[in-house]
JSON list of C-alpha atoms in Angstrom, two decimals:
[
{"chain": "A", "resi": 21, "resn": "MET", "atom": "CA", "xyz": [0.00, 0.00, 0.00]},
{"chain": "A", "resi": 22, "resn": "PRO", "atom": "CA", "xyz": [1.57, 3.34, -0.99]},
{"chain": "A", "resi": 23, "resn": "SER", "atom": "CA", "xyz": [2.77, 5.79, 1.62]},
{"chain": "A", "resi": 24, "resn": "PRO", "atom": "CA", "xyz": [1.72, 9.45, 1.36]},
{"chain": "A", "resi": 25, "resn": "TYR", "atom": "CA", "xyz": [2.67, 10.79, -2.08]},
{"chain": "A", "resi": 26, "resn": "ASP", "atom": "CA", "xyz": [3.44, 14.19, -3.56]},
{"chain": "A", "resi": 27, "resn": "ALA", "atom": "CA", "xyz": [3.24, 13.48, -7.30]},
{"chain": "A", "resi": 28, "resn": "VAL", "atom": "CA", "xyz": [2.06, 10.96, -9.89]},
{"chain": "A", "resi": 29, "resn": "ILE", "atom": "CA", "xyz": [4.28, 9.82, -12.75]},
{"chain": "A", "resi": 30, "resn": "LEU", "atom": "CA", "xyz": [2.57, 8.08, -15.65]},
{"chain": "A", "resi": 31, "resn": "ASP", "atom": "CA", "xyz": [3.78, 5.67, -18.30]},
{"chain": "A", "resi": 32, "resn": "MET", "atom": "CA", "xyz": [2.51, 6.25, -21.85]},
{"chain": "A", "resi": 33, "resn": "ASP", "atom": "CA", "xyz": [2.20, 3.15, -24.06]},
{"chain": "A", "resi": 34, "resn": "GLY", "atom": "CA", "xyz": [-0.42, 0.71, -22.83]},
{"chain": "A", "resi": 35, "resn": "LEU", "atom": "CA", "xyz": [-1.38, 2.91, -19.90]},
{"chain": "A", "resi": 36, "resn": "ILE", "atom": "CA", "xyz": [-2.53, 6.27, -21.30]},
{"chain": "A", "resi": 37, "resn": "LEU", "atom": "CA", "xyz": [-2.40, 5.49, -25.01]},
{"chain": "A", "resi": 38, "resn": "ASP", "atom": "CA", "xyz": [-3.78, 2.30, -26.52]},
{"chain": "A", "resi": 39, "resn": "THR", "atom": "CA", "xyz": [-0.70, 1.92, -28.71]},
{"chain": "A", "resi": 40, "resn": "GLU", "atom": "CA", "xyz": [0.29, -1.66, -27.92]},
{"chain": "A", "resi": 41, "resn": "ALA", "atom": "CA", "xyz": [-2.13, -3.18, -30.46]},
{"chain": "A", "resi": 42, "resn": "ARG", "atom": "CA", "xyz": [-0.77, -0.85, -33.15]},
{"chain": "A", "resi": 43, "resn": "TYR", "atom": "CA", "xyz": [2.83, -1.81, -32.31]},
{"chain": "A", "resi": 44, "resn": "ARG", "atom": "CA", "xyz": [2.04, -5.52, -32.38]},
{"chain": "A", "resi": 45, "resn": "GLN", "atom": "CA", "xyz": [0.29, -5.17, -35.72]},
{"chain": "A", "resi": 46, "resn": "ALA", "atom": "CA", "xyz": [3.18, -3.18, -37.21]},
{"chain": "A", "resi": 47, "resn": "TRP", "atom": "CA", "xyz": [5.89, -5.50, -35.87]},
{"chain": "A", "resi": 48, "resn": "ARG", "atom": "CA", "xyz": [4.06, -8.60, -37.05]},
{"chain": "A", "resi": 49, "resn": "SER", "atom": "CA", "xyz": [3.64, -7.07, -40.53]},
{"chain": "A", "resi": 50, "resn": "ALA", "atom": "CA", "xyz": [7.27, -5.98, -40.68]},
{"chain": "A", "resi": 51, "resn": "ALA", "atom": "CA", "xyz": [8.51, -9.40, -39.66]},
{"chain": "A", "resi": 52, "resn": "GLY", "atom": "CA", "xyz": [6.33, -11.01, -42.34]},
{"chain": "A", "resi": 53, "resn": "ILE", "atom": "CA", "xyz": [7.73, -8.70, -45.02]},
{"chain": "A", "resi": 54, "resn": "LEU", "atom": "CA", "xyz": [11.24, -9.78, -43.97]},
{"chain": "A", "resi": 55, "resn": "GLY", "atom": "CA", "xyz": [10.30, -13.46, -44.00]},
{"chain": "A", "resi": 56, "resn": "PHE", "atom": "CA", "xyz": [9.96, -14.01, -40.25]},
{"chain": "A", "resi": 57, "resn": "GLU", "atom": "CA", "xyz": [7.06, -14.71, -37.94]},
{"chain": "A", "resi": 58, "resn": "LEU", "atom": "CA", "xyz": [6.37, -13.07, -34.59]},
{"chain": "A", "resi": 59, "resn": "ASP", "atom": "CA", "xyz": [3.95, -15.07, -32.48]},
{"chain": "A", "resi": 60, "resn": "ASP", "atom": "CA", "xyz": [2.00, -13.77, -29.49]},
{"chain": "A", "resi": 61, "resn": "THR", "atom": "CA", "xyz": [4.41, -15.31, -26.99]},
{"chain": "A", "resi": 62, "resn": "LEU", "atom": "CA", "xyz": [7.35, -13.39, -28.43]},
{"chain": "A", "resi": 63, "resn": "LEU", "atom": "CA", "xyz": [5.35, -10.17, -28.86]},
{"chain": "A", "resi": 64, "resn": "LYS", "atom": "CA", "xyz": [4.29, -10.24, -25.22]},
{"chain": "A", "resi": 65, "resn": "LYS", "atom": "CA", "xyz": [7.94, -10.31, -24.16]},
{"chain": "A", "resi": 66, "resn": "LEU", "atom": "CA", "xyz": [8.49, -6.97, -25.93]},
{"chain": "A", "resi": 67, "resn": "SER", "atom": "CA", "xyz": [5.81, -5.01, -24.07]},
{"chain": "A", "resi": 68, "resn": "GLY", "atom": "CA", "xyz": [7.14, -1.97, -22.23]},
{"chain": "A", "resi": 69, "resn": "LEU", "atom": "CA", "xyz": [10.74, -2.48, -23.32]},
{"chain": "A", "resi": 70, "resn": "SER", "atom": "CA", "xyz": [13.13, 0.03, -24.86]},
{"chain": "A", "resi": 71, "resn": "VAL", "atom": "CA", "xyz": [14.23, -0.35, -28.48]},
{"chain": "A", "resi": 72, "resn": "ASP", "atom": "CA", "xyz": [17.62, -1.63, -27.30]},
{"chain": "A", "resi": 73, "resn": "ALA", "atom": "CA", "xyz": [15.99, -4.42, -25.30]},
{"chain": "A", "resi": 74, "resn": "VAL", "atom": "CA", "xyz": [13.63, -5.27, -28.17]},
{"chain": "A", "resi": 75, "resn": "GLU", "atom": "CA", "xyz": [16.63, -5.61, -30.49]},
{"chain": "A", "resi": 76, "resn": "THR", "atom": "CA", "xyz": [18.39, -7.97, -28.09]},
{"chain": "A", "resi": 77, "resn": "ILE", "atom": "CA", "xyz": [15.35, -10.24, -27.70]},
{"chain": "A", "resi": 78, "resn": "LEU", "atom": "CA", "xyz": [14.45, -10.38, -31.39]},
{"chain": "A", "resi": 79, "resn": "CYS", "atom": "CA", "xyz": [17.98, -10.96, -32.64]},
{"chain": "A", "resi": 80, "resn": "ARG", "atom": "CA", "xyz": [18.41, -13.77, -30.14]},
{"chain": "A", "resi": 81, "resn": "ALA", "atom": "CA", "xyz": [15.04, -15.33, -31.01]},
{"chain": "A", "resi": 82, "resn": "LEU", "atom": "CA", "xyz": [15.17, -14.97, -34.80]},
{"chain": "A", "resi": 83, "resn": "GLY", "atom": "CA", "xyz": [18.84, -15.68, -35.42]},
{"chain": "A", "resi": 84, "resn": "PRO", "atom": "CA", "xyz": [21.73, -14.14, -37.36]},
{"chain": "A", "resi": 85, "resn": "GLY", "atom": "CA", "xyz": [19.70, -13.72, -40.56]},
{"chain": "A", "resi": 86, "resn": "PHE", "atom": "CA", "xyz": [17.43, -11.18, -38.88]},
{"chain": "A", "resi": 87, "resn": "ASP", "atom": "CA", "xyz": [18.21, -7.55, -39.86]},
{"chain": "A", "resi": 88, "resn": "PHE", "atom": "CA", "xyz": [16.91, -5.48, -36.96]},
{"chain": "A", "resi": 89, "resn": "GLU", "atom": "CA", "xyz": [17.53, -2.09, -38.59]},
{"chain": "A", "resi": 90, "resn": "ARG", "atom": "CA", "xyz": [15.55, -3.09, -41.65]},
{"chain": "A", "resi": 91, "resn": "PHE", "atom": "CA", "xyz": [12.86, -4.54, -39.38]},
{"chain": "A", "resi": 92, "resn": "LEU", "atom": "CA", "xyz": [12.70, -1.27, -37.42]},
{"chain": "A", "resi": 93, "resn": "ASP", "atom": "CA", "xyz": [12.43, 0.85, -40.58]},
{"chain": "A", "resi": 94, "resn": "THR", "atom": "CA", "xyz": [9.74, -1.42, -42.03]},
{"chain": "A", "resi": 95, "resn": "GLY", "atom": "CA", "xyz": [7.86, -1.58, -38.73]},
{"chain": "A", "resi": 96, "resn": "THR", "atom": "CA", "xyz": [7.92, 2.21, -38.42]},
{"chain": "A", "resi": 97, "resn": "ARG", "atom": "CA", "xyz": [6.43, 2.55, -41.90]},
{"chain": "A", "resi": 98, "resn": "CYS", "atom": "CA", "xyz": [3.73, -0.04, -41.09]},
{"chain": "A", "resi": 99, "resn": "TRP", "atom": "CA", "xyz": [2.97, 1.74, -37.83]},
{"chain": "A", "resi": 100, "resn": "HIS", "atom": "CA", "xyz": [2.58, 5.15, -39.50]},
{"chain": "A", "resi": 101, "resn": "GLU", "atom": "CA", "xyz": [0.27, 3.62, -42.08]},
{"chain": "A", "resi": 102, "resn": "ALA", "atom": "CA", "xyz": [-1.85, 2.05, -39.33]},
{"chain": "A", "resi": 103, "resn": "VAL", "atom": "CA", "xyz": [-2.19, 5.19, -37.21]},
{"chain": "A", "resi": 104, "resn": "ALA", "atom": "CA", "xyz": [-2.94, 7.27, -40.31]},
{"chain": "A", "resi": 105, "resn": "ARG", "atom": "CA", "xyz": [-5.89, 4.93, -40.95]},
{"chain": "A", "resi": 106, "resn": "GLU", "atom": "CA", "xyz": [-7.01, 4.29, -37.37]},
{"chain": "A", "resi": 107, "resn": "GLY", "atom": "CA", "xyz": [-5.49, 6.98, -35.13]},
{"chain": "A", "resi": 108, "resn": "ILE", "atom": "CA", "xyz": [-4.24, 6.41, -31.57]},
{"chain": "A", "resi": 109, "resn": "PRO", "atom": "CA", "xyz": [-6.98, 5.94, -28.98]},
{"chain": "A", "resi": 110, "resn": "VAL", "atom": "CA", "xyz": [-6.61, 7.38, -25.48]},
{"chain": "A", "resi": 111, "resn": "LYS", "atom": "CA", "xyz": [-7.33, 4.83, -22.75]},
{"chain": "A", "resi": 112, "resn": "SER", "atom": "CA", "xyz": [-10.66, 5.04, -20.95]},
{"chain": "A", "resi": 113, "resn": "GLY", "atom": "CA", "xyz": [-10.45, 7.02, -17.74]},
{"chain": "A", "resi": 114, "resn": "PHE", "atom": "CA", "xyz": [-7.61, 9.33, -18.74]},
{"chain": "A", "resi": 115, "resn": "GLY", "atom": "CA", "xyz": [-9.92, 12.35, -18.75]},
{"chain": "A", "resi": 116, "resn": "ASP", "atom": "CA", "xyz": [-11.14, 11.57, -15.23]},
{"chain": "A", "resi": 117, "resn": "LEU", "atom": "CA", "xyz": [-7.60, 11.03, -14.00]},
{"chain": "A", "resi": 118, "resn": "LEU", "atom": "CA", "xyz": [-6.36, 14.26, -15.55]},
{"chain": "A", "resi": 119, "resn": "ALA", "atom": "CA", "xyz": [-9.25, 16.20, -14.02]},
{"chain": "A", "resi": 120, "resn": "THR", "atom": "CA", "xyz": [-8.50, 14.69, -10.61]},
{"chain": "A", "resi": 121, "resn": "LEU", "atom": "CA", "xyz": [-4.81, 15.57, -10.79]},
{"chain": "A", "resi": 122, "resn": "LYS", "atom": "CA", "xyz": [-5.55, 19.15, -11.82]},
{"chain": "A", "resi": 123, "resn": "ARG", "atom": "CA", "xyz": [-8.33, 19.61, -9.28]},
{"chain": "A", "resi": 124, "resn": "GLN", "atom": "CA", "xyz": [-6.02, 18.49, -6.49]},
{"chain": "A", "resi": 125, "resn": "ARG", "atom": "CA", "xyz": [-3.14, 20.53, -7.93]},
{"chain": "A", "resi": 126, "resn": "LEU", "atom": "CA", "xyz": [-1.11, 17.35, -7.76]},
{"chain": "A", "resi": 127, "resn": "PRO", "atom": "CA", "xyz": [2.14, 17.50, -9.77]},
{"chain": "A", "resi": 128, "resn": "PHE", "atom": "CA", "xyz": [2.40, 14.88, -12.50]},
{"chain": "A", "resi": 129, "resn": "ALA", "atom": "CA", "xyz": [4.72, 13.88, -15.32]},
{"chain": "A", "resi": 130, "resn": "LEU", "atom": "CA", "xyz": [5.01, 11.42, -18.18]},
{"chain": "A", "resi": 131, "resn": "ALA", "atom": "CA", "xyz": [7.87, 8.87, -18.16]},
{"chain": "A", "resi": 132, "resn": "THR", "atom": "CA", "xyz": [8.11, 6.73, -21.29]},
{"chain": "A", "resi": 133, "resn": "ASN", "atom": "CA", "xyz": [10.51, 4.22, -22.81]},
{"chain": "A", "resi": 134, "resn": "SER", "atom": "CA", "xyz": [9.82, 5.73, -26.23]},
{"chain": "A", "resi": 135, "resn": "HIS", "atom": "CA", "xyz": [12.35, 8.13, -27.71]},
{"chain": "A", "resi": 136, "resn": "ARG", "atom": "CA", "xyz": [11.26, 11.76, -27.70]},
{"chain": "A", "resi": 137, "resn": "PRO", "atom": "CA", "xyz": [10.29, 12.15, -31.38]},
{"chain": "A", "resi": 138, "resn": "ASP", "atom": "CA", "xyz": [8.15, 9.01, -31.19]},
{"chain": "A", "resi": 139, "resn": "ALA", "atom": "CA", "xyz": [6.58, 10.00, -27.85]},
{"chain": "A", "resi": 140, "resn": "GLU", "atom": "CA", "xyz": [5.73, 13.50, -29.05]},
{"chain": "A", "resi": 141, "resn": "ASN", "atom": "CA", "xyz": [4.32, 12.15, -32.30]},
{"chain": "A", "resi": 142, "resn": "CYS", "atom": "CA", "xyz": [2.06, 9.71, -30.42]},
{"chain": "A", "resi": 143, "resn": "LEU", "atom": "CA", "xyz": [0.87, 12.34, -27.96]},
{"chain": "A", "resi": 144, "resn": "ASN", "atom": "CA", "xyz": [0.18, 14.79, -30.78]},
{"chain": "A", "resi": 145, "resn": "LEU", "atom": "CA", "xyz": [-1.75, 12.19, -32.79]},
{"chain": "A", "resi": 146, "resn": "ALA", "atom": "CA", "xyz": [-3.82, 11.45, -29.69]},
{"chain": "A", "resi": 147, "resn": "GLY", "atom": "CA", "xyz": [-4.28, 15.19, -29.03]},
{"chain": "A", "resi": 148, "resn": "ILE", "atom": "CA", "xyz": [-3.00, 15.18, -25.44]},
{"chain": "A", "resi": 149, "resn": "GLN", "atom": "CA", "xyz": [0.61, 16.44, -25.52]},
{"chain": "A", "resi": 150, "resn": "ALA", "atom": "CA", "xyz": [-0.35, 19.87, -24.16]},
{"chain": "A", "resi": 151, "resn": "HIS", "atom": "CA", "xyz": [-1.56, 18.28, -20.93]},
{"chain": "A", "resi": 152, "resn": "PHE", "atom": "CA", "xyz": [1.95, 17.19, -19.89]},
{"chain": "A", "resi": 153, "resn": "PRO", "atom": "CA", "xyz": [4.26, 19.96, -18.64]},
{"chain": "A", "resi": 154, "resn": "ILE", "atom": "CA", "xyz": [6.98, 17.37, -17.93]},
{"chain": "A", "resi": 155, "resn": "ILE", "atom": "CA", "xyz": [7.82, 14.55, -20.33]},
{"chain": "A", "resi": 156, "resn": "VAL", "atom": "CA", "xyz": [10.85, 12.31, -19.80]},
{"chain": "A", "resi": 157, "resn": "THR", "atom": "CA", "xyz": [11.76, 9.88, -22.60]},
{"chain": "A", "resi": 158, "resn": "ARG", "atom": "CA", "xyz": [14.40, 7.30, -23.41]},
{"chain": "A", "resi": 159, "resn": "SER", "atom": "CA", "xyz": [16.26, 10.03, -25.30]},
{"chain": "A", "resi": 160, "resn": "GLU", "atom": "CA", "xyz": [17.21, 11.84, -22.09]},
{"chain": "A", "resi": 161, "resn": "VAL", "atom": "CA", "xyz": [18.75, 8.96, -20.13]},
{"chain": "A", "resi": 162, "resn": "ALA", "atom": "CA", "xyz": [21.50, 6.38, -20.42]},
{"chain": "A", "resi": 163, "resn": "HIS", "atom": "CA", "xyz": [19.29, 3.33, -19.91]},
{"chain": "A", "resi": 164, "resn": "GLY", "atom": "CA", "xyz": [15.63, 2.60, -20.55]},
{"chain": "A", "resi": 165, "resn": "LYS", "atom": "CA", "xyz": [13.21, 0.69, -18.40]},
{"chain": "A", "resi": 166, "resn": "PRO", "atom": "CA", "xyz": [13.59, -1.68, -16.53]},
{"chain": "A", "resi": 167, "resn": "ALA", "atom": "CA", "xyz": [16.53, 0.46, -15.39]},
{"chain": "A", "resi": 168, "resn": "PRO", "atom": "CA", "xyz": [15.42, 3.28, -13.06]},
{"chain": "A", "resi": 169, "resn": "ASP", "atom": "CA", "xyz": [16.91, 6.16, -15.07]},
{"chain": "A", "resi": 170, "resn": "ILE", "atom": "CA", "xyz": [13.71, 7.49, -16.64]},
{"chain": "A", "resi": 171, "resn": "TYR", "atom": "CA", "xyz": [11.88, 7.62, -13.32]},
{"chain": "A", "resi": 172, "resn": "LEU", "atom": "CA", "xyz": [14.79, 9.18, -11.50]},
{"chain": "A", "resi": 173, "resn": "LYS", "atom": "CA", "xyz": [14.98, 11.87, -14.17]},
{"chain": "A", "resi": 174, "resn": "ALA", "atom": "CA", "xyz": [11.24, 12.53, -13.84]},
{"chain": "A", "resi": 175, "resn": "ALA", "atom": "CA", "xyz": [11.56, 12.93, -10.05]},
{"chain": "A", "resi": 176, "resn": "GLU", "atom": "CA", "xyz": [14.47, 15.29, -10.59]},
{"chain": "A", "resi": 177, "resn": "GLN", "atom": "CA", "xyz": [12.41, 17.44, -12.96]},
{"chain": "A", "resi": 178, "resn": "LEU", "atom": "CA", "xyz": [9.54, 17.46, -10.46]},
{"chain": "A", "resi": 179, "resn": "ALA", "atom": "CA", "xyz": [12.05, 18.46, -7.74]},
{"chain": "A", "resi": 180, "resn": "LEU", "atom": "CA", "xyz": [10.70, 15.68, -5.52]},
{"chain": "A", "resi": 181, "resn": "ALA", "atom": "CA", "xyz": [12.15, 12.66, -3.75]},
{"chain": "A", "resi": 182, "resn": "PRO", "atom": "CA", "xyz": [11.47, 9.44, -5.69]},
{"chain": "A", "resi": 183, "resn": "GLU", "atom": "CA", "xyz": [9.99, 7.73, -2.64]},
{"chain": "A", "resi": 184, "resn": "ASN", "atom": "CA", "xyz": [7.22, 10.33, -2.54]},
{"chain": "A", "resi": 185, "resn": "CYS", "atom": "CA", "xyz": [6.09, 9.62, -6.11]},
{"chain": "A", "resi": 186, "resn": "LEU", "atom": "CA", "xyz": [3.51, 7.18, -7.39]},
{"chain": "A", "resi": 187, "resn": "ALA", "atom": "CA", "xyz": [4.65, 5.56, -10.65]},
{"chain": "A", "resi": 188, "resn": "VAL", "atom": "CA", "xyz": [1.72, 4.16, -12.63]},
{"chain": "A", "resi": 189, "resn": "GLU", "atom": "CA", "xyz": [2.62, 1.32, -15.01]},
{"chain": "A", "resi": 190, "resn": "ASP", "atom": "CA", "xyz": [1.12, -1.48, -17.08]},
{"chain": "A", "resi": 191, "resn": "SER", "atom": "CA", "xyz": [4.24, -3.54, -17.85]},
{"chain": "A", "resi": 192, "resn": "GLU", "atom": "CA", "xyz": [6.78, -5.62, -15.96]},
{"chain": "A", "resi": 193, "resn": "ALA", "atom": "CA", "xyz": [9.66, -3.48, -17.23]},
{"chain": "A", "resi": 194, "resn": "GLY", "atom": "CA", "xyz": [7.90, -0.38, -15.93]},
{"chain": "A", "resi": 195, "resn": "LEU", "atom": "CA", "xyz": [7.15, -1.85, -12.51]},
{"chain": "A", "resi": 196, "resn": "LEU", "atom": "CA", "xyz": [10.78, -2.91, -12.14]},
{"chain": "A", "resi": 197, "resn": "ALA", "atom": "CA", "xyz": [12.00, 0.53, -13.19]},
{"chain": "A", "resi": 198, "resn": "ALA", "atom": "CA", "xyz": [9.73, 2.30, -10.71]},
{"chain": "A", "resi": 199, "resn": "PHE", "atom": "CA", "xyz": [10.70, -0.03, -7.87]},
{"chain": "A", "resi": 200, "resn": "ARG", "atom": "CA", "xyz": [14.42, 0.33, -8.62]},
{"chain": "A", "resi": 201, "resn": "ALA", "atom": "CA", "xyz": [14.00, 4.11, -8.60]},
{"chain": "A", "resi": 202, "resn": "GLY", "atom": "CA", "xyz": [12.61, 3.88, -5.08]},
{"chain": "A", "resi": 203, "resn": "MET", "atom": "CA", "xyz": [9.12, 4.94, -6.13]},
{"chain": "A", "resi": 204, "resn": "GLN", "atom": "CA", "xyz": [5.77, 3.43, -5.22]},
{"chain": "A", "resi": 205, "resn": "PRO", "atom": "CA", "xyz": [4.70, 1.33, -8.23]},
{"chain": "A", "resi": 206, "resn": "VAL", "atom": "CA", "xyz": [1.01, 1.28, -9.09]},
{"chain": "A", "resi": 207, "resn": "TRP", "atom": "CA", "xyz": [-0.03, -1.41, -11.56]},
{"chain": "A", "resi": 208, "resn": "ILE", "atom": "CA", "xyz": [-2.84, -1.23, -14.12]},
{"chain": "A", "resi": 209, "resn": "PRO", "atom": "CA", "xyz": [-2.60, -4.41, -16.25]},
{"chain": "A", "resi": 210, "resn": "ASP", "atom": "CA", "xyz": [-2.79, -4.23, -20.04]},
{"chain": "A", "resi": 211, "resn": "TYR", "atom": "CA", "xyz": [-1.88, -6.78, -22.72]},
{"chain": "A", "resi": 212, "resn": "ALA", "atom": "CA", "xyz": [1.34, -8.40, -21.58]},
{"chain": "A", "resi": 213, "resn": "PRO", "atom": "CA", "xyz": [1.54, -10.75, -18.60]},
{"chain": "A", "resi": 214, "resn": "VAL", "atom": "CA", "xyz": [3.51, -9.65, -15.55]},
{"chain": "A", "resi": 215, "resn": "SER", "atom": "CA", "xyz": [5.39, -12.18, -13.43]},
{"chain": "A", "resi": 216, "resn": "GLU", "atom": "CA", "xyz": [4.30, -12.84, -9.87]},
{"chain": "A", "resi": 217, "resn": "THR", "atom": "CA", "xyz": [7.62, -11.41, -8.70]},
{"chain": "A", "resi": 218, "resn": "ALA", "atom": "CA", "xyz": [6.96, -8.10, -10.47]},
{"chain": "A", "resi": 219, "resn": "GLN", "atom": "CA", "xyz": [3.34, -8.07, -9.32]},
{"chain": "A", "resi": 220, "resn": "ARG", "atom": "CA", "xyz": [4.51, -8.21, -5.71]},
{"chain": "A", "resi": 221, "resn": "LEU", "atom": "CA", "xyz": [6.46, -5.00, -6.28]},
{"chain": "A", "resi": 222, "resn": "ALA", "atom": "CA", "xyz": [3.25, -3.06, -6.87]},
{"chain": "A", "resi": 223, "resn": "ALA", "atom": "CA", "xyz": [2.07, -1.05, -3.88]},
{"chain": "A", "resi": 224, "resn": "ALA", "atom": "CA", "xyz": [-1.42, -1.01, -5.42]},
{"chain": "A", "resi": 225, "resn": "ARG", "atom": "CA", "xyz": [-3.28, -2.53, -8.37]},
{"chain": "A", "resi": 226, "resn": "PHE", "atom": "CA", "xyz": [-6.21, -1.04, -10.26]},
{"chain": "A", "resi": 227, "resn": "SER", "atom": "CA", "xyz": [-8.22, -2.34, -13.18]},
{"chain": "A", "resi": 228, "resn": "SER", "atom": "CA", "xyz": [-8.35, 0.99, -15.03]},
{"chain": "A", "resi": 229, "resn": "LEU", "atom": "CA", "xyz": [-7.45, 4.67, -14.97]},
{"chain": "A", "resi": 230, "resn": "ASP", "atom": "CA", "xyz": [-11.01, 5.38, -13.85]},
{"chain": "A", "resi": 231, "resn": "GLN", "atom": "CA", "xyz": [-10.49, 3.27, -10.76]},
{"chain": "A", "resi": 232, "resn": "LEU", "atom": "CA", "xyz": [-7.20, 4.99, -10.00]},
{"chain": "A", "resi": 233, "resn": "ALA", "atom": "CA", "xyz": [-8.86, 8.41, -10.36]},
{"chain": "A", "resi": 234, "resn": "HIS", "atom": "CA", "xyz": [-11.64, 7.33, -8.00]},
{"chain": "A", "resi": 235, "resn": "SER", "atom": "CA", "xyz": [-9.11, 6.19, -5.41]},
{"chain": "A", "resi": 236, "resn": "LEU", "atom": "CA", "xyz": [-7.15, 9.44, -5.66]},
{"chain": "A", "resi": 237, "resn": "ASN", "atom": "CA", "xyz": [-10.39, 11.34, -5.14]},
{"chain": "A", "resi": 238, "resn": "LEU", "atom": "CA", "xyz": [-11.11, 9.33, -2.00]},
{"chain": "A", "resi": 239, "resn": "CYS", "atom": "CA", "xyz": [-7.60, 9.70, -0.57]},
{"chain": "A", "resi": 240, "resn": "PRO", "atom": "CA", "xyz": [-5.98, 12.85, -1.98]},
{"chain": "A", "resi": 241, "resn": "LEU", "atom": "CA", "xyz": [-2.31, 13.22, -1.09]},
{"chain": "A", "resi": 242, "resn": "ASN", "atom": "CA", "xyz": [-2.50, 10.17, 1.15]},
{"chain": "A", "resi": 243, "resn": "ALA", "atom": "CA", "xyz": [-2.24, 6.42, 1.08]},
{"chain": "A", "resi": 244, "resn": "ILE", "atom": "CA", "xyz": [-4.41, 4.49, -1.37]},
{"chain": "A", "resi": 245, "resn": "ASP", "atom": "CA", "xyz": [-5.52, 0.88, -1.20]}
]
């Protein structure tokens, strides 16, 4: 159960933006174009990871004939084609959560494993970039999640101690990063499974952003169940 908190730090992909399905679709298409197959088991392992970690996993799984740079270029093209057709949906409950944070004058930030151009593009396509005064991306740190760097940088920009921040995540990599940063991980499950070990790191679990907003309304600037 979280201790009293002074700020909320939010992940982006799979938590605020429903991007994971678009990524899976693009990666599966790109792999097919290159003559490879990405099954659901392998795709689930990639959720929440930085590009560096994705490269390591795919090259190991698909072998020496797999050209990751070509895969990344092809996947990016497939992704842009998909979002041009279908857009990027914002997860249910984000509006309620944003209203709660602003009503309570509770500082908040975005901390994402995406590189800055990609993060800004996604937020712009979803129409919500202006809501985030502080955005920390993989571009600003030495190591992506599950390393703590992104969360530590977000706490630094908020001028707050990490232990007084709630870090809201959907993925195992994100929960590990938040825990290693000394924050209070809050878990809202999405597509990818999270190990029991990582689940135990979460100080709280909610089914949706709506439920998190409701809990923050009940216990502003205090512990939440």
